[in-house]
Amino acid sequence: MISQDSYVDTDFLFVAQLDSVKSVLLILKAIYFKDTAICIVTDKGVKVTVEDSNCIQASAFIQAEMFQEYFVQEDQVIFKVPLGVLVECLSIFGGALTILKMRYQGYGHPLTLLLEEDGVITDCNIRTLEPENPVEFNFNADSDINKVIIKSEPLKEIFNDLDSTSGILQIILSSDPPHLQFSTEGNAGDTQVNIPAHSEIFESFECNIVTSSRYQFSSVKSSFKSLAISEKASIRIDENGLLCFQYMIPTDAETCFIEYYCMPLAED
């Protein structure tokens, strides 16, 4: 059995143990749309970030409370890993009953995984890559931001109703009708879905300005795996069109959050 050693070990900057990898594996699969991920470890937990061409960024937050054992030696430990390899390793035993122990010794060292299920132990050493700080996709504190919180099930249905052949998704948020509008232009023609602010699918609707921006639909679709496992979603858009989806993911231990930032297309 994987030992419960003391985690005050100066040989490692980061050590953590999970009694089941199921929830973490689900979250990592949801943000797996590029080959590499940047991991930032603090005493609060692990933030795993995936980026594509500085125009879309996904971040999963795995709180320290999700782990049965958790130790980080420095204020911040950062490393980069091939996400596909990490997901594949965590999937070796199938996930639900797999115990995981992770260790990271520092720059130039691999991320070491010990996985156990039914007394069988497998160890994996994943080569870490040169890390860099993720792009800062933050809303300006002085910006006007529209924000709605919407139930995930009806949001899935809305996206299913849009034309999947379209390359562009337009989102309009306004305090006046149509309030929230999603629209596409594709092979089937123009498709619009309008949701009034008083709709029961909203948990909250805060709109101070009119925002109308266009996005690569493929970028937004990158978040659909996260939407599929979420309970509710927050949609925020600022006056410059920066879009953020935040998905609340219920797990057996804690509620986790996955954020997607998406840059708008330049106006013609």
mmCIF file of C-alpha atoms in Angstrom, residues 20 27 45 62 75 133 147 166 188 215 238 247:
data_model
loop_
_atom_site.group_PDB
_atom_site.id
_atom_site.type_symbol
_atom_site.label_atom_id
_atom_site.label_comp_id
_atom_site.label_asym_id
_atom_site.label_seq_id
_atom_site.Cartn_x
_atom_site.Cartn_y
_atom_site.Cartn_z
ATOM 1 C CA SER A 20 -9.496 8.445 -5.444
ATOM 2 C CA ILE A 27 -11.547 17.807 -14.349
ATOM 3 C CA GLY A 45 -4.394 24.160 -4.036
ATOM 4 C CA ILE A 62 -8.276 21.893 -7.417
ATOM 5 C CA ASP A 75 4.859 30.016 -1.644
ATOM 6 C CA ASN A 133 3.698 32.192 -16.363
ATOM 7 C CA LYS A 147 -22.550 38.928 -15.305
ATOM 8 C CA SER A 166 -20.905 28.226 -37.912
ATOM 9 C CA ALA A 188 -28.512 26.180 -42.037
ATOM 10 C CA TYR A 215 -16.038 34.895 -30.894
ATOM 11 C CA ASP A 238 -16.599 43.314 -20.059
ATOM 12 C CA TYR A 247 -18.246 26.375 -14.441
#
